GROMACS .gro file of C-alpha atoms in nm:
model
  154
    1MET     CA    1   9.011   7.911   5.416
    2LEU     CA    2   8.716   7.707   5.434
    3PHE     CA    3   8.490   8.020   5.459
    4ARG     CA    4   8.658   8.158   5.123
    5SER     CA    5   8.650   7.832   4.968
    6ASP     CA    6   8.268   7.841   5.050
    7ARG     CA    7   8.225   8.175   4.890
    8LEU     CA    8   8.441   8.090   4.577
    9GLU     CA    9   8.240   7.751   4.546
   10ARG     CA   10   7.909   7.962   4.535
   11ALA     CA   11   8.038   8.235   4.312
   12LEU     CA   12   8.163   7.968   4.053
   13SER     CA   13   7.815   7.768   4.109
   14ALA     CA   14   7.627   8.049   4.035
   15LEU     CA   15   7.852   8.200   3.724
   16SER     CA   16   7.830   7.830   3.603
   17SER     CA   17   7.420   7.853   3.623
   18VAL     CA   18   7.385   8.186   3.463
   19CYS     CA   19   7.604   8.075   3.169
   20LEU     CA   20   7.451   7.775   3.111
   21ALA     CA   21   7.051   7.940   3.139
   22LEU     CA   22   7.197   8.210   2.889
   23LEU     CA   23   7.342   7.921   2.666
   24ALA     CA   24   6.991   7.773   2.648
   25VAL     CA   25   6.824   8.123   2.566
   26GLY     CA   26   7.097   8.145   2.294
   27VAL     CA   27   7.087   7.826   2.150
   28PHE     CA   28   6.704   7.837   2.164
   29ALA     CA   29   6.724   8.177   1.982
   30GLN     CA   30   6.939   8.067   1.725
   31VAL     CA   31   6.726   7.758   1.623
   32VAL     CA   32   6.398   7.965   1.626
   33ALA     CA   33   6.571   8.220   1.411
   34ARG     CA   34   6.750   7.993   1.198
   35TYR     CA   35   6.426   7.752   1.141
   36ALA     CA   36   6.152   7.991   1.149
   37PHE     CA   37   6.264   8.326   0.995
   38SER     CA   38   6.583   8.165   0.800
   39VAL     CA   39   6.814   8.408   0.954
   40THR     CA   40   7.084   8.326   1.199
   41PRO     CA   41   7.203   8.634   1.408
   42VAL     CA   42   7.597   8.658   1.348
   43TRP     CA   43   7.671   8.682   1.698
   44SER     CA   44   7.490   8.382   1.848
   45GLU     CA   45   7.736   8.103   1.745
   46GLU     CA   46   8.012   8.309   1.901
   47VAL     CA   47   7.817   8.386   2.244
   48CYS     CA   48   7.694   8.035   2.273
   49ARG     CA   49   8.097   7.919   2.217
   50ILE     CA   50   8.221   8.190   2.514
   51LEU     CA   51   7.935   8.052   2.766
   52LEU     CA   52   7.972   7.711   2.700
   53VAL     CA   53   8.365   7.736   2.777
   54TRP     CA   54   8.308   7.959   3.104
   55THR     CA   55   8.003   7.704   3.212
   56VAL     CA   56   8.215   7.411   3.137
   57VAL     CA   57   8.507   7.522   3.360
   58CYS     CA   58   8.369   7.688   3.639
   59GLY     CA   59   8.150   7.366   3.679
   60ALA     CA   60   8.420   7.146   3.650
   61ALA     CA   61   8.619   7.360   3.942
   62VAL     CA   62   8.283   7.287   4.171
   63SER     CA   63   8.305   6.932   4.098
   64VAL     CA   64   8.674   6.904   4.177
   65ARG     CA   65   8.557   7.083   4.510
   66GLY     CA   66   8.284   6.820   4.580
   67ASN     CA   67   8.526   6.529   4.473
   68GLN     CA   68   8.284   6.442   4.191
   69HIS     CA   69   8.470   6.367   3.909
   70ILE     CA   70   8.495   6.032   3.774
   71ARG     CA   71   8.764   5.814   3.904
   72VAL     CA   72   8.809   5.436   3.771
   73GLU     CA   73   8.843   5.251   4.102
   74PHE     CA   74   8.792   4.886   4.031
   75ILE     CA   75   9.150   4.852   4.055
   76SER     CA   76   9.236   5.065   4.337
   77ASP     CA   77   8.916   4.898   4.530
   78ARG     CA   78   9.132   4.554   4.561
   79PHE     CA   79   9.401   4.732   4.710
   80PRO     CA   80   9.482   4.738   5.097
   81PRO     CA   81   9.366   5.043   5.263
   82ALA     CA   82   9.707   5.195   5.309
   83LEU     CA   83   9.834   5.149   4.965
   84ARG     CA   84   9.477   5.272   4.836
   85ARG     CA   85   9.522   5.578   5.041
   86ALA     CA   86   9.888   5.631   4.873
   87TRP     CA   87   9.754   5.576   4.545
   88HIS     CA   88   9.480   5.835   4.582
   89LEU     CA   89   9.722   6.105   4.734
   90PHE     CA   90   9.939   6.014   4.461
   91LEU     CA   91   9.670   6.072   4.208
   92ASP     CA   92   9.555   6.378   4.358
   93LEU     CA   93   9.914   6.538   4.372
   94ALA     CA   94   9.912   6.436   3.997
   95THR     CA   95   9.616   6.648   3.926
   96LEU     CA   96   9.750   6.948   4.121
   97VAL     CA   97  10.076   6.943   3.910
   98PHE     CA   98   9.837   6.907   3.596
   99PHE     CA   99   9.600   7.193   3.702
  100LEU     CA  100   9.917   7.435   3.772
  101VAL     CA  101  10.076   7.353   3.449
  102VAL     CA  102   9.741   7.410   3.269
  103VAL     CA  103   9.702   7.796   3.485
  104GLY     CA  104  10.065   7.848   3.366
  105ALA     CA  105   9.994   7.783   2.993
  106GLY     CA  106   9.638   7.948   3.062
  107ILE     CA  107   9.795   8.253   3.150
  108GLU     CA  108  10.033   8.277   2.872
  109ALA     CA  109   9.717   8.192   2.610
  110VAL     CA  110   9.536   8.494   2.765
  111LYS     CA  111   9.823   8.719   2.691
  112PHE     CA  112   9.874   8.602   2.347
  113ASN     CA  113   9.500   8.604   2.255
  114HIS     CA  114   9.421   8.944   2.393
  115GLY     CA  115   9.533   9.166   2.076
  116ILE     CA  116   9.300   8.898   1.870
  117ARG     CA  117   8.953   8.975   1.837
  118THR     CA  118   8.642   8.727   1.776
  119VAL     CA  119   8.462   8.739   1.451
  120ALA     CA  120   8.153   8.851   1.488
  121LEU     CA  121   8.112   9.056   1.820
  122GLN     CA  122   8.471   9.207   1.804
  123TRP     CA  123   8.556   9.113   2.122
  124PRO     CA  124   8.885   9.024   2.289
  125MET     CA  125   8.978   8.659   2.251
  126SER     CA  126   9.117   8.670   2.593
  127TRP     CA  127   8.803   8.717   2.766
  128LEU     CA  128   8.739   8.331   2.649
  129MET     CA  129   9.071   8.219   2.717
  130ALA     CA  130   9.037   8.378   3.104
  131ALA     CA  131   8.838   8.105   3.203
  132ILE     CA  132   9.112   7.825   3.180
  133PRO     CA  133   9.359   7.985   3.397
  134LEU     CA  134   9.075   8.113   3.632
  135GLY     CA  135   8.903   7.772   3.654
  136PHE     CA  136   9.177   7.561   3.668
  137ALA     CA  137   9.334   7.782   3.957
  138ALA     CA  138   8.995   7.757   4.136
  139ALA     CA  139   9.014   7.375   4.105
  140ALA     CA  140   9.363   7.367   4.243
  141ALA     CA  141   9.266   7.572   4.542
  142PHE     CA  142   8.997   7.310   4.583
  143LEU     CA  143   9.219   7.035   4.561
  144VAL     CA  144   9.472   7.191   4.768
  145GLU     CA  145   9.168   7.219   5.043
  146ARG     CA  146   9.086   6.869   5.007
  147LEU     CA  147   9.422   6.753   5.042
  148TRP     CA  148   9.481   6.972   5.359
  149ARG     CA  149   9.165   6.842   5.496
  150ARG     CA  150   9.282   6.480   5.441
  151LYS     CA  151   9.602   6.544   5.632
  152GLY     CA  152   9.431   6.647   5.904
  153ALA     CA  153   9.177   6.353   5.952
  154SER     CA  154   9.491   6.143   5.951
   0.00000   0.00000   0.00000
């Protein structure tokens, strides 16, 4: 499972990096075109929006794997060690349930939006929406992996 998770993490990290680089180029081109030539390409805002969603969702999933999301711990740090472990387990399980709910809702959103097209590019909106269930499914898999490793360590 760890080998597959490593590959998934690398793939999501690479996809997020490529999307971020393309986003930077797209925004730069949009700004230059607007201010230097008084023209804004009709596709640029849509492409940048789609790239931003994919960048954020893929990056968030990778952050789950590395346990890098912000967690307010000033209260739980005062808990005894056993209660602190139980509290963090509860939070992780609640987060997993949330991820799974978002995956389900995301799949429905992809189905619902498949027939709808973007205004400028005429791409299916499901291409944008697909980031949500895919990214949250990856985040859920990474969280399950972390819970499994924690169980093995105790």
